[in-house]
């Protein structure tokens, strides 16, 4: 009679939860719209490798060489010349005002000094307040510099070739050679969307019961903590799975993100990751007094997840302590798994360590949730 | 104070509730203090007392929602501490606030309860309950849209669906119109006839009169227990009733006089009570022969007794 677990009672909880979902069209709508909206924002709007940056140029010397230099700049795709000005002041002003990202100044007598082999300089001023925005463009600039001049000078003054450049910058980008931001963002986005929505939704689902007074009734009935928790978590695994599918479909068909590895393996890892987050949400709900607090706690968890997991900023660029926090977060491991499977075609052995970390997190988070869940109102 | 003892349980009756010395405090504040109660099976007990007197806390301890700090006892012969899950299976608890799911339909709510109790013949039982309630035609309506009276009846149906042997009702009729209250109480009596024990908290005196016995709690302490007649007799309270022109105006004059514990106006009537018969008579003597006012010796009402008990207990408390 005193069974610790009953399928009938669990099915009662599940059925009830699905009925809640059916009635709460707004929330369910959000669950579908959030991943789509994020996809569109991150996929189409955010680009860490921006092209066609506004550039102003003041060429105090006009010749075949300078025109050729300018053309080469434009050909990199990173520079879009919006203004050719005739004064140094105007050039500075445009940069200061943020009208352009780059200001290029070609000094007088540039051509003459070039032919003489005096290695004249071109001044490129970059608005480096956003290093991400200018980084790629600058490396592209360094790459064309020796090439352009060498070719031009070869054709005209064979007798007096300038000293060959001492080195050239080779940027070799593996796995994403074109440096397409979407390849990095979209798989990561799956983890971010799941973290945000799932932690919040379970947190709300339980605190809502407390706020509306239905928890008292639920506790007075013979339902066990495990059944309540599973009843609250399983329906949202399904919701999360739908979200993940939407994002993956968009990744493959909309953004042409390569799918190198096994989707089955990715599904398994995703479910594990979802349970980890739902466990966190359930734990929060045992602490939060009301729905507002549950939402606040979600953001308390969400922010470090986004900032320290390697989703927004390079994981290796963070100090050791921040990396240590990042290692605890499930999103960090899921990102490695998702990017690994999708972009690198990782096998089970490659992602084993991250899967284990997720399993550990699931055990700890659901363990805390179960320990904290009270069967009484004490 | 007089915790009237000589009334309730005859020894041969099986007891539905039998608890001793229950204590519960929150953050160091004692909410229920040394609470003992014995209720024989099949009786309706009314649970009265001012707001914040610990009625809800006591009910919650009885159904296993709160763990008592100390004290022990049994509900339905099961130990309060060790067998709480078993008590839950046979107890119906109706919360003060409507606590079914407002976004679910009437049928879905009942179905949920039936599943949680793992009942056999679930569909039939739910249907029977719906028909009995008179809500069969509206079974697919969301419960949030029901009126207060209907909500209460539905809540009662939900907490009796699993055929409990003990019903704990926490102010079930608060904010419900008199007609709906009457029907609700008819239902409670019908349930008691089938052998169910009912402990129901209320603020209404007319409801207290529909109980077999009442328990009076104030400031966490049990102050009186027994039938209404018993409680009134055991409280050595003397009451005079004044009736007539402006009799009610005397209330403010009498209040605070020696021997007058309370002077309460009921419309044009005035009730003056005190425990010292002689002093009370002396206090009202100056007004005894006022023009147009008649004075009667009066048997104190339950309300008089409760006001007296609460006032006395407040003095002890402070």
XYZ file of C-alpha atoms in Angstrom:
696
model
C 0.000 0.000 0.000
C 2.821 2.363 0.809
C 4.605 2.139 -2.495
C 7.355 4.660 -3.091
C 6.519 4.964 -6.775
C 3.363 4.462 -8.760
C 2.909 4.714 -12.513
C -0.741 5.666 -12.024
C 0.159 8.612 -9.828
C 2.912 9.673 -12.218
C 0.509 9.481 -15.129
C -1.920 11.640 -13.134
C 0.803 14.267 -12.737
C 1.836 14.046 -16.399
C -1.714 14.305 -17.659
C -2.389 17.271 -15.447
C 0.771 19.007 -16.639
C -0.143 18.460 -20.283
C -3.585 19.890 -19.572
C -1.971 22.958 -18.036
C 0.164 23.297 -21.151
C -2.846 22.982 -23.409
C -4.587 25.808 -21.574
C -1.559 28.033 -21.289
C -1.296 28.914 -24.952
C 0.829 31.997 -24.332
C 3.614 30.158 -22.579
C 3.591 27.336 -25.073
C 3.631 29.836 -27.898
C 6.648 31.466 -26.310
C 8.388 28.119 -26.113
C 8.205 27.870 -29.898
C 8.674 31.534 -30.680
C 11.714 32.042 -28.437
C 13.974 29.637 -30.337
C 12.764 31.008 -33.672
C 13.296 34.585 -32.578
C 16.724 33.854 -31.165
C 17.645 31.990 -34.303
C 16.686 34.895 -36.478
C 18.450 37.395 -34.234
C 21.610 35.406 -33.714
C 21.617 33.708 -37.076
C 20.896 36.655 -39.287
C 21.611 39.720 -37.226
C 24.700 38.847 -35.250
C 27.958 38.460 -37.053
C 31.307 38.463 -35.346
C 33.058 38.645 -38.704
C 31.449 41.722 -40.144
C 32.136 42.647 -43.731
C 31.809 45.906 -45.653
C 32.785 48.142 -42.781
C 32.442 51.843 -43.540
C 35.785 53.314 -44.448
C 36.878 56.839 -45.279
C 39.938 57.500 -47.300
C 42.095 60.565 -47.858
C 44.507 60.054 -50.591
C 46.952 62.961 -50.748
C 48.651 61.261 -53.623
C 46.818 59.756 -56.529
C 48.470 57.291 -58.809
C 48.021 53.889 -60.304
C 49.473 52.380 -57.152
C 47.190 54.082 -54.702
C 44.151 53.282 -56.816
C 45.265 49.719 -56.943
C 45.702 49.638 -53.181
C 42.235 50.993 -52.711
C 40.790 48.453 -55.074
C 42.555 45.654 -53.235
C 41.096 46.901 -49.963
C 37.595 46.833 -51.320
C 38.193 43.407 -52.800
C 38.857 41.902 -49.379
C 35.181 42.480 -48.708
C 35.880 43.959 -45.307
C 36.107 47.574 -46.404
C 33.423 49.663 -47.947
C 34.601 53.097 -48.910
C 31.866 55.494 -48.037
C 33.805 58.724 -48.383
C 36.819 60.043 -50.178
C 37.792 63.200 -48.467
C 40.381 65.874 -49.079
C 41.280 66.869 -45.570
C 42.934 65.224 -42.639
C 40.579 66.941 -40.180
C 37.488 65.638 -41.865
C 38.948 62.163 -41.803
C 39.587 62.362 -38.059
C 36.173 63.791 -37.437
C 34.392 60.958 -39.211
C 36.279 58.400 -37.192
C 35.618 60.172 -33.930
C 31.939 60.471 -34.665
C 31.747 56.785 -35.460
C 30.598 57.417 -38.998
C 33.310 55.114 -40.225
C 35.131 52.153 -38.716
C 38.355 52.872 -40.587
C 40.138 56.018 -41.711
C 42.877 55.555 -44.279
C 45.441 58.203 -45.097
C 47.783 57.891 -48.023
C 50.471 60.590 -47.629
C 51.851 62.902 -50.295
C 54.648 61.598 -52.446
C 53.627 58.052 -51.631
C 54.175 56.879 -55.212
C 57.511 58.627 -55.601
C 58.875 57.183 -52.366
C 57.509 53.768 -53.242
C 59.377 53.683 -56.539
C 62.499 54.928 -54.803
C 62.148 51.965 -52.466
C 61.849 54.083 -49.358
C 59.042 51.918 -47.960
C 56.494 54.627 -47.477
C 53.732 54.139 -45.000
C 49.984 54.175 -45.253
C 48.205 55.144 -42.093
C 45.157 53.023 -41.259
C 43.277 54.168 -38.226
C 40.753 51.723 -36.880
C 38.000 52.370 -34.406
C 39.047 49.572 -32.083
C 36.395 50.160 -29.434
C 34.928 46.906 -30.694
C 37.949 44.717 -31.332
C 35.769 41.907 -32.638
C 34.469 44.114 -35.392
C 37.887 45.287 -36.580
C 40.011 42.210 -35.919
C 39.235 40.297 -39.073
C 39.467 43.354 -41.263
C 42.901 44.240 -39.935
C 44.260 40.794 -40.532
C 42.881 40.956 -44.056
C 44.628 44.282 -44.502
C 47.957 42.863 -43.379
C 47.551 40.060 -45.812
C 47.050 42.251 -48.886
C 49.742 44.798 -48.082
C 52.816 42.927 -49.309
C 50.949 41.236 -52.126
C 49.610 44.342 -53.781
C 52.753 46.364 -53.713
C 54.976 43.533 -54.814
C 52.890 42.791 -57.843
C 52.583 46.404 -58.931
C 56.205 47.196 -58.506
C 57.348 44.093 -60.283
C 55.554 45.141 -63.406
C 57.164 48.586 -63.588
C 60.553 48.758 -61.970
C 62.130 45.399 -62.278
C 65.514 46.971 -61.736
C 64.725 48.268 -58.353
C 62.518 45.833 -56.510
C 61.598 46.787 -52.994
C 62.775 44.599 -50.172
C 60.434 41.647 -49.952
C 58.282 41.722 -46.829
C 59.943 39.942 -43.983
C 56.888 37.865 -43.195
C 53.343 37.354 -44.194
C 50.429 36.632 -41.830
C 48.842 33.342 -42.490
C 45.447 32.922 -40.897
C 44.371 29.394 -41.002
C 40.895 28.769 -39.653
C 40.094 25.150 -39.075
C 36.526 23.722 -39.087
C 35.089 27.002 -40.166
C 37.550 28.197 -42.761
C 35.273 30.907 -44.045
C 34.797 32.030 -40.445
C 31.032 31.921 -40.822
C 29.609 33.083 -37.489
C 26.442 31.022 -37.852
C 28.439 27.790 -37.748
C 29.557 28.685 -34.279
C 26.408 30.437 -33.075
C 23.602 28.176 -34.227
C 24.644 24.941 -32.464
C 25.400 26.990 -29.377
C 22.057 28.681 -29.635
C 20.341 25.349 -29.126
C 21.990 25.095 -25.731
C 21.256 28.695 -24.817
C 17.565 28.496 -25.704
C 17.151 25.254 -23.808
C 18.922 26.659 -20.750
C 16.782 29.751 -20.614
C 13.378 28.282 -21.309
C 13.680 24.998 -19.447
C 15.128 26.338 -16.206
C 12.457 29.007 -16.144
C 9.510 26.816 -17.110
C 10.039 24.188 -14.391
C 10.777 26.870 -11.856
C 7.482 28.509 -12.742
C 5.515 25.272 -12.921
C 6.267 24.430 -9.298
C 6.173 27.915 -7.757
C 2.887 28.540 -9.540
C 1.388 25.692 -7.532
C 2.684 27.244 -4.345
C 1.473 30.712 -5.254
C -2.026 29.565 -6.197
C -2.361 27.386 -3.109
C -2.729 24.184 -5.098
C 0.507 22.869 -3.596
C -1.219 22.490 -0.232
C -3.850 20.310 -1.823
C -1.263 18.318 -3.736
C 0.740 17.668 -0.566
C -2.362 16.506 1.266
C -2.798 13.783 -1.339
C -0.710 10.613 -1.478
C 1.717 11.666 -4.200
C 5.445 11.091 -3.699
C 8.206 13.655 -4.341
C 9.710 11.588 -7.163
C 6.346 11.504 -8.926
C 5.873 15.243 -8.552
C 9.350 15.932 -9.889
C 9.089 13.567 -12.852
C 5.591 14.838 -13.526
C 6.977 18.357 -13.741
C 10.111 17.492 -15.710
C 9.106 14.945 -18.345
C 6.523 17.079 -20.182
C 9.124 19.773 -20.598
C 11.686 17.321 -21.945
C 9.226 16.911 -24.796
C 8.858 20.676 -25.177
C 12.641 21.084 -25.127
C 12.978 18.382 -27.725
C 10.649 20.254 -30.031
C 12.685 23.409 -29.521
C 15.927 21.578 -30.226
C 14.438 20.093 -33.393
C 13.330 23.512 -34.635
C 16.818 24.888 -34.130
C 18.540 21.907 -35.730
C 16.283 22.042 -38.752
C 16.981 25.730 -39.123
C 20.677 25.091 -38.649
C 20.761 22.519 -41.401
C 18.380 24.033 -43.931
C 18.425 27.760 -43.252
C 22.026 28.341 -42.296
C 23.551 25.325 -43.990
C 25.457 24.378 -40.869
C 27.205 21.115 -41.645
C 25.977 18.049 -39.776
C 29.109 15.946 -39.658
C 28.368 13.618 -36.763
C 25.585 11.383 -35.527
C 22.244 13.025 -34.869
C 21.226 10.154 -32.600
C 24.186 10.861 -30.377
C 23.306 14.537 -30.384
C 19.708 13.680 -29.386
C 20.917 11.618 -26.459
C 23.240 14.373 -25.285
C 20.451 16.941 -25.706
C 18.056 14.962 -23.519
C 20.723 14.658 -20.847
C 21.377 18.378 -21.065
C 17.657 19.155 -20.819
C 17.268 17.043 -17.693
C 20.242 18.862 -16.170
C 18.510 22.197 -16.737
C 15.112 20.978 -15.596
C 16.753 19.752 -12.405
C 18.142 23.241 -11.855
C 14.698 24.726 -12.434
C 13.113 22.327 -9.980
C 15.778 23.127 -7.382
C 15.106 26.845 -7.839
C 11.416 26.216 -7.329
C 12.112 24.650 -3.947
C 13.821 27.894 -2.901
C 11.729 30.556 -4.634
C 8.668 31.795 -2.801
C 6.879 33.036 -5.888
C 7.039 33.071 -9.640
C 8.887 36.374 -9.801
C 11.697 34.981 -7.674
C 11.826 31.896 -9.879
C 12.345 34.105 -12.924
C 15.025 36.132 -11.151
C 16.854 32.977 -10.180
C 16.679 31.758 -13.745
C 18.560 34.835 -14.870
C 21.009 34.351 -12.050
C 21.822 31.017 -13.654
C 21.386 32.065 -17.263
C 23.845 34.962 -17.319
C 26.961 33.041 -16.246
C 25.859 30.250 -18.560
C 25.838 32.542 -21.567
C 28.910 34.538 -20.607
C 31.210 31.841 -19.273
C 30.306 28.799 -21.338
C 32.117 29.889 -24.470
C 28.893 30.770 -26.255
C 29.544 34.488 -26.463
C 33.229 34.782 -25.765
C 36.108 32.401 -26.401
C 36.391 29.976 -23.477
C 40.187 29.947 -23.696
C 40.323 33.692 -23.439
C 38.926 33.675 -19.907
C 41.009 33.716 -16.745
C 41.426 30.424 -14.899
C 38.789 31.160 -12.250
C 36.215 31.983 -14.871
C 37.062 28.811 -16.764
C 36.607 26.875 -13.528
C 33.086 28.282 -13.128
C 32.445 27.592 -16.795
C 33.421 23.950 -16.353
C 30.656 23.528 -13.772
C 27.934 24.821 -16.077
C 26.123 22.273 -18.209
C 25.967 24.648 -21.161
C 29.775 24.644 -21.474
C 29.832 20.900 -21.953
C 26.808 20.843 -24.170
C 28.360 23.474 -26.452
C 31.450 21.345 -26.862
C 29.322 18.309 -27.595
C 27.012 20.081 -30.046
C 29.770 21.893 -31.915
C 31.880 18.763 -31.859
C 29.183 16.542 -33.320
C 27.872 19.056 -35.836
C 31.075 20.690 -37.050
C 33.849 18.206 -36.362
C 31.930 14.940 -36.617
C 33.019 13.899 -33.135
C 32.610 10.326 -32.088
C 31.495 9.037 -28.729
C 35.053 8.821 -27.464
C 35.622 12.482 -28.298
C 32.695 13.734 -26.261
C 32.844 11.155 -23.478
C 34.342 13.534 -20.933
C 31.691 16.190 -21.547
C 28.894 13.625 -21.400
C 30.222 12.436 -18.062
C 30.260 15.999 -16.788
C 26.621 16.331 -17.818
C 25.701 13.076 -16.077
C 27.419 14.308 -12.913
C 25.523 17.570 -13.129
C 22.195 15.779 -13.577
C 22.854 13.608 -10.523
C 23.811 16.572 -8.376
C 21.036 18.908 -9.524
C 18.207 16.383 -9.268
C 19.679 15.128 -5.999
C 19.549 18.611 -4.504
C 16.050 19.094 -5.884
C 14.828 15.875 -4.291
C 16.523 16.642 -0.989
C 15.057 20.116 -0.908
C 11.551 19.164 -1.982
C 9.347 19.129 1.096
C 6.419 16.830 1.468
C 5.092 19.045 4.204
C 4.537 22.777 4.555
C 7.050 23.028 7.432
C -9.443 28.473 31.901
C -12.099 25.843 31.777
C -11.093 23.272 29.268
C -14.300 21.372 29.667
C -13.361 17.753 29.678
C -16.329 15.825 30.902
C -18.151 15.579 27.642
C -16.722 13.986 24.599
C -15.483 10.481 24.270
C -17.149 7.535 25.802
C -14.488 4.907 26.219
C -16.105 2.287 24.007
C -16.283 4.514 20.910
C -13.441 4.096 18.460
C -11.625 7.389 18.082
C -11.021 8.960 14.698
C -8.684 11.526 16.154
C -6.767 11.021 19.354
C -3.897 13.437 19.862
C -2.078 14.683 22.931
C 0.078 17.705 23.648
C 0.587 18.895 20.070
C 2.889 21.900 19.907
C 3.862 23.839 16.820
C 5.814 27.040 16.579
C 7.026 29.090 13.650
C 10.162 31.190 14.096
C 9.988 30.830 17.850
C 6.357 31.939 18.019
C 4.141 29.256 19.501
C 1.096 28.888 17.268
C -0.412 25.767 18.762
C 0.335 25.000 22.385
C -0.309 21.691 24.114
C -3.292 20.747 22.003
C -5.128 17.537 22.916
C -8.286 16.268 21.287
C -10.279 13.058 21.032
C -13.008 12.726 18.414
C -15.099 9.575 18.157
C -15.839 8.220 14.717
C -18.863 9.458 12.844
C -19.127 12.782 14.686
C -19.091 16.300 13.345
C -16.860 18.530 15.392
C -16.829 22.261 14.921
C -13.528 24.003 15.281
C -13.936 27.591 16.411
C -11.677 30.391 17.460
C -10.569 33.864 16.426
C -8.374 34.469 13.393
C -4.801 33.413 13.998
C -5.757 31.107 16.845
C -4.022 28.131 15.225
C -6.987 26.303 13.699
C -5.411 25.898 10.276
C -2.089 24.855 11.789
C -3.830 22.189 13.860
C -5.738 20.845 10.866
C -2.516 20.730 8.878
C -0.806 18.771 11.635
C -3.667 16.310 11.701
C -3.450 15.552 8.003
C 0.320 15.327 7.902
C 1.021 18.624 6.141
C 2.926 19.910 9.154
C 5.058 17.984 11.581
C 4.328 18.797 15.222
C 7.300 20.022 17.284
C 6.190 17.775 20.076
C 3.181 15.730 21.074
C 1.844 12.553 19.582
C -1.317 10.780 18.701
C -3.221 8.885 16.103
C -5.576 9.662 13.282
C -7.786 6.736 12.278
C -5.624 4.583 14.502
C -2.478 5.469 12.537
C 0.482 7.188 14.089
C 0.616 10.895 13.292
C 4.357 10.936 12.778
C 5.277 7.577 11.286
C 2.231 6.800 9.235
C 1.398 10.180 7.752
C 1.283 8.818 4.158
C -1.302 6.236 5.239
C -3.337 8.866 7.040
C -3.302 10.961 3.855
C -4.880 8.127 1.883
C -7.921 7.994 4.160
C -8.271 11.660 4.941
C -9.901 14.358 2.905
C -8.521 17.808 3.514
C -10.244 20.861 2.136
C -8.059 23.926 2.206
C -9.267 27.353 3.204
C -8.356 28.754 -0.179
C -9.785 27.029 -3.263
C -6.940 24.767 -4.271
C -8.087 22.879 -7.293
C -6.592 23.815 -10.634
C -8.557 26.736 -12.030
C -7.250 26.232 -15.536
C -8.393 22.619 -15.618
C -11.987 21.621 -16.202
C -14.220 20.232 -13.461
C -13.886 16.725 -14.867
C -10.114 16.985 -15.284
C -9.715 18.042 -11.669
C -11.775 15.143 -10.347
C -10.021 12.771 -12.694
C -6.635 13.974 -11.445
C -7.644 13.328 -7.834
C -9.004 9.882 -8.709
C -5.756 8.937 -10.427
C -3.607 10.193 -7.574
C -5.512 7.960 -5.179
C -5.191 5.103 -7.679
C -8.899 4.412 -7.531
C -10.613 1.581 -9.300
C -13.654 2.288 -11.508
C -12.212 5.744 -12.006
C -14.388 6.895 -14.890
C -17.589 5.759 -13.217
C -16.717 7.280 -9.882
C -15.888 10.621 -11.465
C -19.119 10.520 -13.417
C -21.144 9.626 -10.344
C -19.545 12.447 -8.440
C -20.281 14.900 -11.252
C -23.907 13.833 -11.356
C -24.254 13.967 -7.594
C -22.814 17.470 -7.633
C -25.144 18.529 -10.388
C -22.212 19.613 -12.491
C -22.362 16.849 -15.055
C -23.574 19.159 -17.814
C -20.818 21.645 -17.006
C -18.048 19.059 -16.608
C -15.919 20.568 -19.364
C -16.021 24.046 -17.899
C -12.819 25.419 -16.353
C -13.179 25.549 -12.574
C -11.880 29.120 -12.448
C -15.163 30.260 -13.971
C -17.343 28.736 -11.216
C -19.004 30.862 -8.543
C -17.771 30.733 -4.945
C -20.537 28.403 -3.808
C -19.945 25.949 -6.623
C -16.211 26.001 -6.026
C -16.753 25.010 -2.411
C -19.071 22.162 -3.369
C -16.641 20.958 -6.005
C -13.766 21.116 -3.526
C -15.793 19.036 -1.096
C -16.578 16.535 -3.836
C -12.878 16.353 -4.747
C -11.750 15.685 -1.198
C -14.424 13.049 -0.604
C -13.972 11.291 -3.943
C -11.602 8.689 -2.487
C -14.117 7.872 0.263
C -12.070 9.088 3.201
C -12.924 8.134 6.770
C -11.894 11.495 8.110
C -12.703 14.913 6.692
C -10.792 18.019 7.716
C -12.452 21.155 6.403
C -10.782 24.521 6.860
C -13.403 27.283 6.814
C -15.219 25.668 3.907
C -18.061 28.158 3.824
C -16.176 31.427 4.144
C -17.718 33.933 1.756
C -20.537 31.667 0.641
C -24.175 32.788 0.666
C -26.550 31.378 3.344
C -28.393 29.125 0.942
C -25.251 27.516 -0.369
C -23.987 27.186 3.212
C -27.128 25.352 4.217
C -26.790 22.926 1.322
C -23.140 22.444 2.132
C -23.999 21.529 5.703
C -26.729 19.143 4.601
C -24.051 17.414 2.579
C -21.736 17.244 5.575
C -24.461 15.657 7.669
C -25.179 13.171 4.906
C -21.496 12.240 4.915
C -21.423 11.870 8.688
C -24.371 9.504 8.462
C -22.202 7.159 6.424
C -19.739 7.059 9.310
C -17.268 9.720 8.221
C -15.770 11.827 10.973
C -15.702 15.551 10.259
C -13.668 18.302 11.855
C -14.693 21.621 10.379
C -13.424 25.056 11.274
C -15.794 27.990 11.037
C -16.529 31.467 12.287
C -20.289 31.145 11.981
C -22.265 30.493 15.162
C -25.158 28.954 13.270
C -22.723 26.438 11.797
C -21.329 25.691 15.232
C -24.864 24.806 16.229
C -25.036 22.210 13.477
C -22.048 20.330 14.936
C -22.297 17.495 17.420
C -19.629 19.087 19.531
C -17.365 22.050 19.304
C -13.769 22.783 20.135
C -12.761 26.313 20.917
C -9.223 27.428 20.316
C -7.716 30.839 21.016
C -4.106 31.935 20.809
C -2.969 28.370 20.283
C -4.689 27.010 23.366
C -7.755 24.829 23.574
C -10.177 26.761 25.774
C -13.387 24.780 25.657
C -14.695 21.557 24.270
C -18.039 19.793 24.339
C -21.615 20.246 23.245
C -22.887 23.781 23.077
C -25.071 23.323 26.166
C -22.117 21.836 27.978
C -19.811 24.670 27.131
C -22.354 27.286 28.128
C -23.064 25.542 31.422
C -19.424 25.024 32.222
C -18.591 28.627 31.671
C -19.727 30.367 34.846
C -21.006 33.374 33.003
C -24.022 35.431 33.977
C -25.786 37.535 31.441
C -28.476 40.163 31.632
C -30.338 41.323 28.625
C -31.731 44.834 28.425
C -34.389 45.590 25.888
C -36.167 48.800 25.145
C -35.690 52.387 24.183
C -32.014 53.172 23.688
C -30.984 50.113 25.674
C -28.067 49.637 23.303
C -26.756 53.086 24.248
C -25.972 51.841 27.727
C -23.190 49.638 26.379
C -20.547 52.354 26.541
C -21.617 53.370 30.074
C -21.465 49.842 31.420
C -18.243 48.863 29.772
C -15.418 48.985 32.291
C -17.720 48.954 35.346
C -16.804 46.542 38.110
C -18.295 43.132 37.481
C -19.037 43.836 33.820
C -16.859 41.794 31.572
C -18.599 42.769 28.446
C -21.453 44.864 27.293
C -22.436 44.210 23.736
C -25.231 45.764 21.754
C -27.248 43.479 19.486
C -29.439 45.877 17.564
C -31.727 47.421 20.142
C -30.763 44.752 22.664
C -27.929 44.891 25.111
C -26.106 41.890 26.546
C -24.181 42.485 29.733
C -22.129 39.621 31.103
C -19.793 38.911 33.995
C -18.565 35.997 36.062
C -19.371 37.560 39.414
C -23.141 37.474 39.708
C -23.437 39.942 42.581
C -21.014 42.465 41.140
C -22.794 42.297 37.799
C -26.118 43.029 39.441
C -24.594 45.915 41.336
C -23.181 47.334 38.134
C -26.461 47.359 36.283
C -28.497 48.448 39.323
C -28.390 52.189 38.471
C -29.968 51.495 35.086
C -32.452 48.843 36.204
C -35.324 51.234 36.521
C -34.703 53.503 33.597
C -37.775 54.523 31.719
C -38.752 52.146 28.927
C -36.023 49.567 29.452
C -36.782 46.075 30.540
C -34.120 43.822 32.059
C -34.092 40.046 31.891
C -31.856 37.431 33.336
C -30.573 35.695 30.242
C -28.864 32.456 29.467
C -25.598 33.395 27.765
C -25.382 32.537 24.066
C -22.494 30.667 22.535
C -21.248 33.929 21.168
C -21.282 35.517 24.630
C -19.262 32.591 25.904
C -16.744 32.812 23.099
C -16.227 36.520 23.488
C -15.743 35.944 27.181
C -13.301 33.078 26.602
C -11.301 34.989 24.038
C -11.097 38.075 26.237
C -9.993 36.005 29.211
C -7.407 34.170 27.187
C -6.047 37.411 25.789
C -5.451 38.611 29.346
C -3.567 35.452 30.135
C -1.652 35.786 26.905
C -0.373 39.273 27.609
